[in-house]
Amino acid sequence: MNLEKLQPLTDEYLESIGFVWHTDEDDSSYVADEIVQITEDEANAFYEATNELYDMFCEAGEYVIENNLFHDINIPFNLVELIKESWENDVHWHLYSRFDLAGGIDGKPIKLIEFNADTPTSLFETAIIQWALLKKNGLDDASQFNNLAEALKENFKRIITLDSDIEKFEEYYSKLGWKILFSSISSSSEDINTTKLLQHLASEAGFNTDFEYIENVQFNDEGIYKEDELFEFWFKLIPWEDIAIEESELALMLTEIVKEKKAIIFNPAYTLMFQSKGFMKILWDLYPNHPLLLETSFEPLKGKKQVEKRCFGREGANTKIINADGSIDCETHGEYEGHKAIFQEYVELPTDENGNSYQAGVFYAYEASALGFRRGEKILNNMSKFVGHIIR
């Protein structure tokens, strides 16, 4: 693990660009003042692996739908119809997502840990902050695997062209004039500013946009509204499983809105399949012993060190690392105990000289677009740090 120490960005600068979650509860900086040095070959390997994994997820998604395996991967029943509807029509474009990966540096093979396909965090820090960190320190800001802002703008255009060719965007959009409403919960500054960053990128791509907190958005048989204005597109930074469990009436309403073609929602409902950690059991069944995968089961693995986690869980909550003899190495608690458990073969994360673990996160927006790292203990949690990188 090669780390390079840098002069940190000031809190004042971070706040000036909308990055207000820069300090953790213990008053330590959330953004590390070190960056990971990687090689060009390592960057290319992350790019190729993530593109291959996305293709595998798409193949496995078709398999889940054809074989009606929604219950197996813990999908709430009241979203199954909407998932099918969004999967079958190309207008429901997957805007962005993030793969969490072990390895990829120091000669360790890349392994999929999970796929944050619906509401991935670390967007702001990956797209903007680690780039600004290089610029602040007089380093070549192009020496990163980081094209995320531009990739997102191009992918916004594809929701109109529905094609890899985005040159026709202005021609198509001038005829349609469709608008995007962006929404988050009102209680999280991180969610608000991440959503507003996406809104800004969509505006730069050429869209008319607006923002409204989820509690103020209106839904009826005719579509999705802010006050009296109808929106053809709605981006929500609210997890689909939360809508299904906590807002069942809204889940039914959104199903009807999509079925009747009154609005298109991002990320689409089918991303909940990919988000489920149970989906990795399906991947293992379809691609056994694939070099990018870890063995995953709905039952404990025999004679192997493994990780027990929930199909839907965030920030490392409700996770156990279990030794081969069945003893507990370490565990966390949380609010996701009610979700189905999966068991995934354990893999060591790369570590630095202080014993900190590093997990790679690669964003995907039509293709692999950016790399960032999280640093923490064996089980990463909401106190883990964001670490940028540089290609040397």
Coordinates of C-alpha atoms in Angstrom, one line a residue:
M1 CA 0.0 0.0 0.0
N2 CA 1.6 3.2 -1.2
L3 CA 0.1 6.4 0.4
E4 CA 1.0 10.0 -0.5
K5 CA 0.4 12.7 2.1
L6 CA -1.3 15.9 0.9
Q7 CA -2.3 19.3 2.2
P8 CA -6.0 18.9 3.1
L9 CA -8.8 21.0 1.8
T10 CA -10.0 23.5 4.4
D11 CA -13.5 23.2 5.9
E12 CA -14.3 26.6 4.6
Y13 CA -13.5 25.6 1.0
L14 CA -15.5 22.4 1.4
E15 CA -18.5 24.2 2.7
S16 CA -18.3 26.8 -0.1
I17 CA -18.9 24.1 -2.6
G18 CA -21.7 22.4 -0.7
F19 CA -19.7 19.6 1.0
V20 CA -20.8 20.1 4.6
W21 CA -20.4 16.5 6.0
H22 CA -16.6 16.9 6.2
T23 CA -16.2 16.2 9.9
D24 CA -17.2 12.9 11.7
E25 CA -18.8 12.7 15.2
D26 CA -15.4 12.3 16.8
D27 CA -14.3 15.6 15.2
S28 CA -11.9 13.9 12.9
S29 CA -11.9 14.7 9.2
Y30 CA -14.0 12.5 7.0
V31 CA -11.7 13.1 4.0
A32 CA -8.2 11.7 4.5
D33 CA -5.2 13.9 3.9
E34 CA -3.5 11.0 2.2
I35 CA -4.2 9.4 -1.2
V36 CA -3.6 5.9 -2.6
Q37 CA -1.0 5.6 -5.3
I38 CA -2.1 3.2 -8.0
T39 CA -0.6 2.3 -11.4
E40 CA -2.1 2.7 -14.8
D41 CA -2.5 -1.1 -15.1
E42 CA -4.4 -1.2 -11.8
A43 CA -6.7 1.6 -13.0
N44 CA -7.4 -0.3 -16.2
A45 CA -8.0 -3.5 -14.2
F46 CA -10.7 -1.7 -12.1
Y47 CA -12.3 -0.4 -15.3
E48 CA -12.4 -3.7 -17.1
A49 CA -13.6 -5.7 -14.0
T50 CA -16.4 -3.3 -13.3
N51 CA -17.7 -3.3 -16.9
E52 CA -17.6 -7.1 -16.9
L53 CA -19.5 -7.2 -13.6
Y54 CA -22.2 -5.0 -14.8
D55 CA -22.8 -7.2 -17.9
M56 CA -23.0 -10.2 -15.5
F57 CA -25.6 -8.4 -13.3
C58 CA -27.7 -7.7 -16.4
E59 CA -27.6 -11.4 -17.4
A60 CA -28.5 -12.4 -13.9
G61 CA -31.3 -9.9 -13.7
E62 CA -33.0 -11.5 -16.7
Y63 CA -32.6 -14.9 -15.0
V64 CA -34.2 -13.6 -11.7
I65 CA -37.2 -12.2 -13.6
E66 CA -37.6 -15.2 -15.9
N67 CA -37.5 -17.6 -12.9
N68 CA -39.5 -15.3 -10.5
L69 CA -36.7 -15.4 -7.8
F70 CA -37.7 -12.1 -6.1
H71 CA -38.6 -13.8 -2.8
D72 CA -35.2 -15.6 -2.8
I73 CA -33.3 -12.2 -2.9
N74 CA -35.6 -10.6 -0.3
I75 CA -37.4 -8.2 -2.7
P76 CA -40.6 -6.7 -1.1
F77 CA -43.6 -8.2 -2.9
N78 CA -45.2 -4.8 -3.5
L79 CA -42.3 -3.8 -5.9
V80 CA -42.2 -6.9 -8.0
E81 CA -44.6 -5.6 -10.6
L82 CA -42.8 -2.3 -10.8
I83 CA -39.4 -4.0 -11.2
K84 CA -40.7 -6.1 -14.1
E85 CA -42.3 -3.0 -15.7
S86 CA -39.0 -1.0 -15.4
W87 CA -36.9 -3.9 -16.7
E88 CA -38.9 -4.5 -19.8
N89 CA -38.8 -1.0 -21.2
D90 CA -35.6 0.7 -22.2
V91 CA -36.8 4.1 -21.2
H92 CA -36.0 3.2 -17.6
W93 CA -32.3 4.0 -17.7
H94 CA -29.9 3.1 -15.0
L95 CA -28.3 6.5 -14.2
Y96 CA -25.4 5.6 -11.8
S97 CA -24.2 3.0 -9.3
R98 CA -21.2 2.0 -7.3
F99 CA -19.4 -1.4 -7.1
D100 CA -17.6 -2.1 -3.8
L101 CA -14.5 -4.2 -4.4
A102 CA -11.8 -5.9 -2.5
G103 CA -8.2 -6.1 -3.8
G104 CA -7.1 -4.4 -7.0
I105 CA -3.9 -3.0 -5.5
D106 CA -0.6 -4.5 -4.3
G107 CA -1.1 -7.5 -6.6
K108 CA -4.4 -8.6 -4.9
P109 CA -7.1 -9.9 -7.2
I110 CA -10.3 -7.8 -7.6
K111 CA -13.3 -9.4 -5.9
L112 CA -16.9 -8.1 -5.8
I113 CA -18.1 -7.4 -2.2
E114 CA -21.5 -5.8 -3.2
F115 CA -23.2 -3.5 -5.6
N116 CA -24.8 -0.2 -4.5
A117 CA -27.0 0.0 -7.5
D118 CA -29.9 2.2 -6.2
T119 CA -28.7 5.0 -4.0
P120 CA -24.9 4.9 -3.8
T121 CA -23.1 7.3 -1.5
S122 CA -19.7 8.9 -1.9
L123 CA -20.7 10.5 -5.2
F124 CA -19.7 14.1 -4.2
E125 CA -16.3 13.0 -2.8
T126 CA -15.5 10.7 -5.7
A127 CA -16.5 13.1 -8.5
I128 CA -15.4 16.5 -7.0
I129 CA -13.4 16.3 -3.7
Q130 CA -10.6 13.9 -4.7
W131 CA -10.1 15.9 -7.9
A132 CA -10.0 19.2 -6.0
L133 CA -7.5 17.6 -3.6
L134 CA -5.0 17.0 -6.4
K135 CA -5.6 20.5 -7.8
K136 CA -5.1 22.1 -4.4
N137 CA -1.7 20.4 -4.0
G138 CA -0.4 21.3 -7.5
L139 CA -0.7 17.8 -8.8
D140 CA -2.0 16.8 -12.3
D141 CA -5.7 16.6 -11.7
A142 CA -6.0 14.4 -14.8
S143 CA -3.9 11.7 -13.0
Q144 CA -7.0 9.9 -11.7
F145 CA -9.4 7.3 -12.8
N146 CA -12.2 9.8 -12.5
N147 CA -14.5 10.9 -15.3
L148 CA -17.6 10.7 -13.1
A149 CA -19.0 14.2 -13.6
E150 CA -18.7 14.1 -17.4
A151 CA -20.0 10.5 -17.5
L152 CA -23.1 11.5 -15.5
K153 CA -23.8 14.4 -17.8
E154 CA -23.6 12.1 -20.8
N155 CA -25.8 9.5 -19.2
F156 CA -28.4 12.1 -18.4
K157 CA -28.5 12.8 -22.1
R158 CA -29.0 9.1 -22.8
I159 CA -32.4 9.1 -21.0
I160 CA -33.6 11.1 -24.0
T161 CA -31.6 9.5 -26.9
L162 CA -31.8 6.0 -25.3
D163 CA -28.5 5.3 -27.2
S164 CA -24.8 5.4 -26.8
D165 CA -24.9 8.3 -29.4
I166 CA -25.6 11.5 -27.4
E167 CA -25.0 13.8 -30.3
K168 CA -28.8 13.9 -31.0
F169 CA -29.7 15.0 -27.5
E170 CA -30.4 18.7 -28.3
E171 CA -32.4 17.8 -31.4
Y172 CA -34.6 15.3 -29.4
Y173 CA -34.9 17.4 -26.3
S174 CA -35.9 20.5 -28.2
K175 CA -39.0 18.6 -29.4
L176 CA -39.8 17.0 -26.0
G177 CA -38.8 19.6 -23.4
W178 CA -39.2 17.1 -20.6
K179 CA -38.2 18.2 -17.0
I180 CA -36.5 16.4 -14.2
L181 CA -37.6 16.8 -10.5
F182 CA -34.8 15.9 -8.0
S183 CA -35.8 14.8 -4.5
S184 CA -34.2 13.8 -1.2
I185 CA -35.3 13.7 2.4
S186 CA -35.0 17.0 4.2
S187 CA -33.2 15.7 7.3
S188 CA -29.8 14.7 5.7
S189 CA -27.5 17.4 4.4
E190 CA -25.4 14.8 2.6
D191 CA -28.5 13.5 0.7
I192 CA -29.6 17.1 0.0
N193 CA -26.3 18.2 -1.4
T194 CA -25.6 15.0 -3.3
T195 CA -29.0 15.3 -5.0
K196 CA -28.4 18.9 -5.8
L197 CA -25.0 18.0 -7.3
L198 CA -26.8 15.6 -9.6
Q199 CA -29.4 18.3 -10.4
H200 CA -26.5 20.7 -11.3
L201 CA -25.0 18.1 -13.6
A202 CA -28.4 17.5 -15.3
S203 CA -28.8 21.2 -15.8
E204 CA -25.3 21.4 -17.3
A205 CA -26.3 18.5 -19.6
G206 CA -29.2 20.7 -20.9
F207 CA -32.2 19.7 -18.9
N208 CA -34.8 21.9 -17.2
T209 CA -34.6 20.8 -13.5
D210 CA -36.1 21.6 -10.2
F211 CA -35.7 20.3 -6.6
E212 CA -38.2 19.4 -3.9
Y213 CA -38.0 17.4 -0.6
I214 CA -39.8 14.1 -0.9
E215 CA -42.4 15.0 1.7
N216 CA -43.6 17.9 -0.5
V217 CA -43.8 16.0 -3.8
Q218 CA -47.3 15.1 -4.9
F219 CA -48.3 11.9 -6.6
N220 CA -51.6 11.1 -8.3
D221 CA -53.0 9.2 -11.3
E222 CA -51.7 11.8 -13.6
G223 CA -48.1 11.6 -12.5
I224 CA -45.5 13.4 -10.2
Y225 CA -45.9 17.1 -9.3
K226 CA -44.2 19.9 -7.5
E227 CA -47.1 22.2 -6.6
D228 CA -49.0 22.4 -9.9
E229 CA -46.1 21.5 -12.2
L230 CA -46.0 18.1 -13.7
F231 CA -42.6 16.4 -14.2
E232 CA -41.9 13.6 -16.7
F233 CA -38.8 12.5 -14.9
W234 CA -38.2 12.1 -11.1
F235 CA -34.9 11.4 -9.5
K236 CA -35.2 10.2 -5.9
L237 CA -32.3 9.6 -3.5
I238 CA -34.6 7.4 -1.3
P239 CA -34.0 3.7 -1.3
W240 CA -36.6 1.6 -3.1
E241 CA -36.8 -0.8 -0.1
D242 CA -37.6 2.0 2.2
I243 CA -40.5 3.1 -0.1
A244 CA -41.7 -0.5 -0.2
I245 CA -41.6 -1.1 3.6
E246 CA -42.4 2.4 5.0
E247 CA -44.6 3.9 2.2
S248 CA -46.6 1.0 0.8
E249 CA -49.3 3.3 -0.7
L250 CA -46.6 5.3 -2.5
A251 CA -45.1 2.0 -3.9
L252 CA -48.5 1.1 -5.4
M253 CA -49.0 4.7 -6.7
L254 CA -45.6 4.7 -8.4
T255 CA -46.3 1.3 -10.0
E256 CA -49.4 2.7 -11.6
I257 CA -47.6 5.9 -12.7
V258 CA -44.9 3.9 -14.4
K259 CA -47.3 1.4 -15.9
E260 CA -49.4 4.2 -17.4
K261 CA -46.3 5.9 -18.7
K262 CA -47.0 9.1 -16.7
A263 CA -43.4 9.4 -15.4
I264 CA -39.9 7.8 -15.5
I265 CA -38.1 7.3 -12.2
F266 CA -34.3 7.2 -11.5
N267 CA -32.8 5.0 -10.5
P268 CA -35.3 2.5 -11.9
A269 CA -37.0 0.0 -9.6
Y270 CA -35.0 -3.0 -11.2
T271 CA -31.9 -1.6 -9.5
L272 CA -33.3 -2.9 -6.2
M273 CA -32.6 -6.5 -7.5
F274 CA -28.9 -5.5 -8.0
Q275 CA -28.9 -3.7 -4.7
S276 CA -29.9 -6.9 -2.8
K277 CA -26.9 -8.7 -1.5
G278 CA -28.9 -11.9 -2.1
F279 CA -28.3 -11.2 -5.8
M280 CA -24.7 -12.3 -5.4
K281 CA -25.9 -15.8 -4.6
I282 CA -27.6 -15.8 -8.0
L283 CA -24.4 -14.6 -9.6
W284 CA -22.4 -17.4 -7.9
D285 CA -25.0 -20.0 -9.2
L286 CA -24.7 -18.6 -12.8
Y287 CA -20.9 -18.0 -12.7
P288 CA -19.5 -20.5 -10.2
N289 CA -15.8 -19.8 -9.4
H290 CA -15.7 -16.7 -11.5
P291 CA -12.4 -14.9 -10.7
L292 CA -14.3 -11.6 -9.8
L293 CA -16.8 -13.3 -7.4
L294 CA -16.8 -14.7 -3.9
E295 CA -18.7 -17.8 -3.0
T296 CA -22.1 -16.7 -1.6
S297 CA -24.9 -18.7 -0.1
F298 CA -28.2 -18.4 1.8
E299 CA -26.8 -20.9 4.2
P300 CA -23.5 -20.8 6.2
L301 CA -20.5 -21.9 4.2
K302 CA -18.8 -25.0 5.6
G303 CA -15.2 -24.9 6.8
K304 CA -14.6 -21.3 5.4
K305 CA -14.1 -17.9 7.0
Q306 CA -17.1 -15.9 5.8
V307 CA -19.1 -12.7 6.2
E308 CA -22.8 -12.8 7.3
K309 CA -24.7 -9.8 6.2
R310 CA -28.3 -8.8 5.4
C311 CA -29.7 -8.6 1.9
F312 CA -30.6 -4.9 2.6
G313 CA -28.3 -3.2 5.0
R314 CA -26.1 -0.1 5.0
E315 CA -22.9 1.3 6.4
G316 CA -21.7 -2.1 7.6
A317 CA -24.6 -2.6 10.1
N318 CA -25.7 -6.2 11.1
T319 CA -22.5 -7.7 9.7
K320 CA -20.5 -10.6 11.2
I321 CA -17.1 -11.9 10.2
I322 CA -17.2 -15.6 11.1
N323 CA -14.0 -17.7 11.4
A324 CA -13.8 -21.1 9.7
D325 CA -14.4 -22.8 13.1
G326 CA -17.6 -20.9 13.6
S327 CA -16.3 -18.4 16.2
I328 CA -17.0 -14.7 15.7
D329 CA -14.1 -12.5 14.6
C330 CA -16.0 -9.3 14.8
E331 CA -19.6 -8.1 14.4
T332 CA -21.8 -5.0 14.2
H333 CA -25.4 -4.4 15.1
G334 CA -28.1 -2.2 13.6
E335 CA -31.6 -1.9 12.3
Y336 CA -31.5 -4.4 9.4
E337 CA -31.9 -7.7 11.4
G338 CA -35.3 -8.3 9.9
H339 CA -33.8 -8.8 6.4
K340 CA -32.7 -12.1 5.0
A341 CA -29.1 -13.2 5.7
I342 CA -26.5 -14.1 3.2
F343 CA -23.1 -15.7 3.7
Q344 CA -20.1 -14.6 1.6
E345 CA -16.6 -16.0 1.5
Y346 CA -14.3 -13.7 3.5
V347 CA -11.5 -11.9 1.6
E348 CA -8.8 -9.7 3.2
L349 CA -8.9 -6.1 2.2
P350 CA -5.6 -4.4 1.4
T351 CA -4.2 -2.8 4.6
D352 CA -1.7 0.0 5.4
E353 CA 1.1 -0.1 8.0
N354 CA -1.4 1.0 10.7
G355 CA -3.7 -1.9 10.0
N356 CA -6.4 0.2 8.3
S357 CA -8.4 -1.7 5.6
Y358 CA -9.1 -0.2 2.2
Q359 CA -12.1 -0.9 0.0
A360 CA -12.3 0.3 -3.6
G361 CA -15.5 1.8 -4.9
V362 CA -15.9 2.1 -8.6
F363 CA -18.8 4.2 -10.0
Y364 CA -20.6 3.0 -13.0
A365 CA -22.5 5.4 -15.3
Y366 CA -23.0 3.6 -18.7
E367 CA -19.4 2.4 -18.1
A368 CA -16.9 2.3 -15.3
S369 CA -16.3 6.0 -14.6
A370 CA -14.4 6.7 -11.3
L371 CA -12.5 5.1 -8.4
G372 CA -12.3 6.1 -4.8
F373 CA -11.4 4.3 -1.6
R374 CA -12.9 3.9 1.9
R375 CA -10.6 3.3 4.9
G376 CA -11.6 1.8 8.2
E377 CA -11.7 -1.4 10.3
K378 CA -12.4 -4.9 9.0
I379 CA -16.1 -4.0 8.8
L380 CA -16.4 -0.5 7.2
N381 CA -19.0 1.7 8.8
N382 CA -20.3 5.3 8.9
M383 CA -17.0 6.3 10.6
S384 CA -14.9 5.1 7.7
K385 CA -12.9 7.7 5.8
F386 CA -12.9 8.6 2.2
V387 CA -9.5 8.3 0.5
G388 CA -8.7 9.7 -2.9
H389 CA -6.1 8.3 -5.3
I390 CA -3.5 9.2 -7.9
I391 CA -2.2 7.3 -10.9
R392 CA 1.6 7.2 -10.7

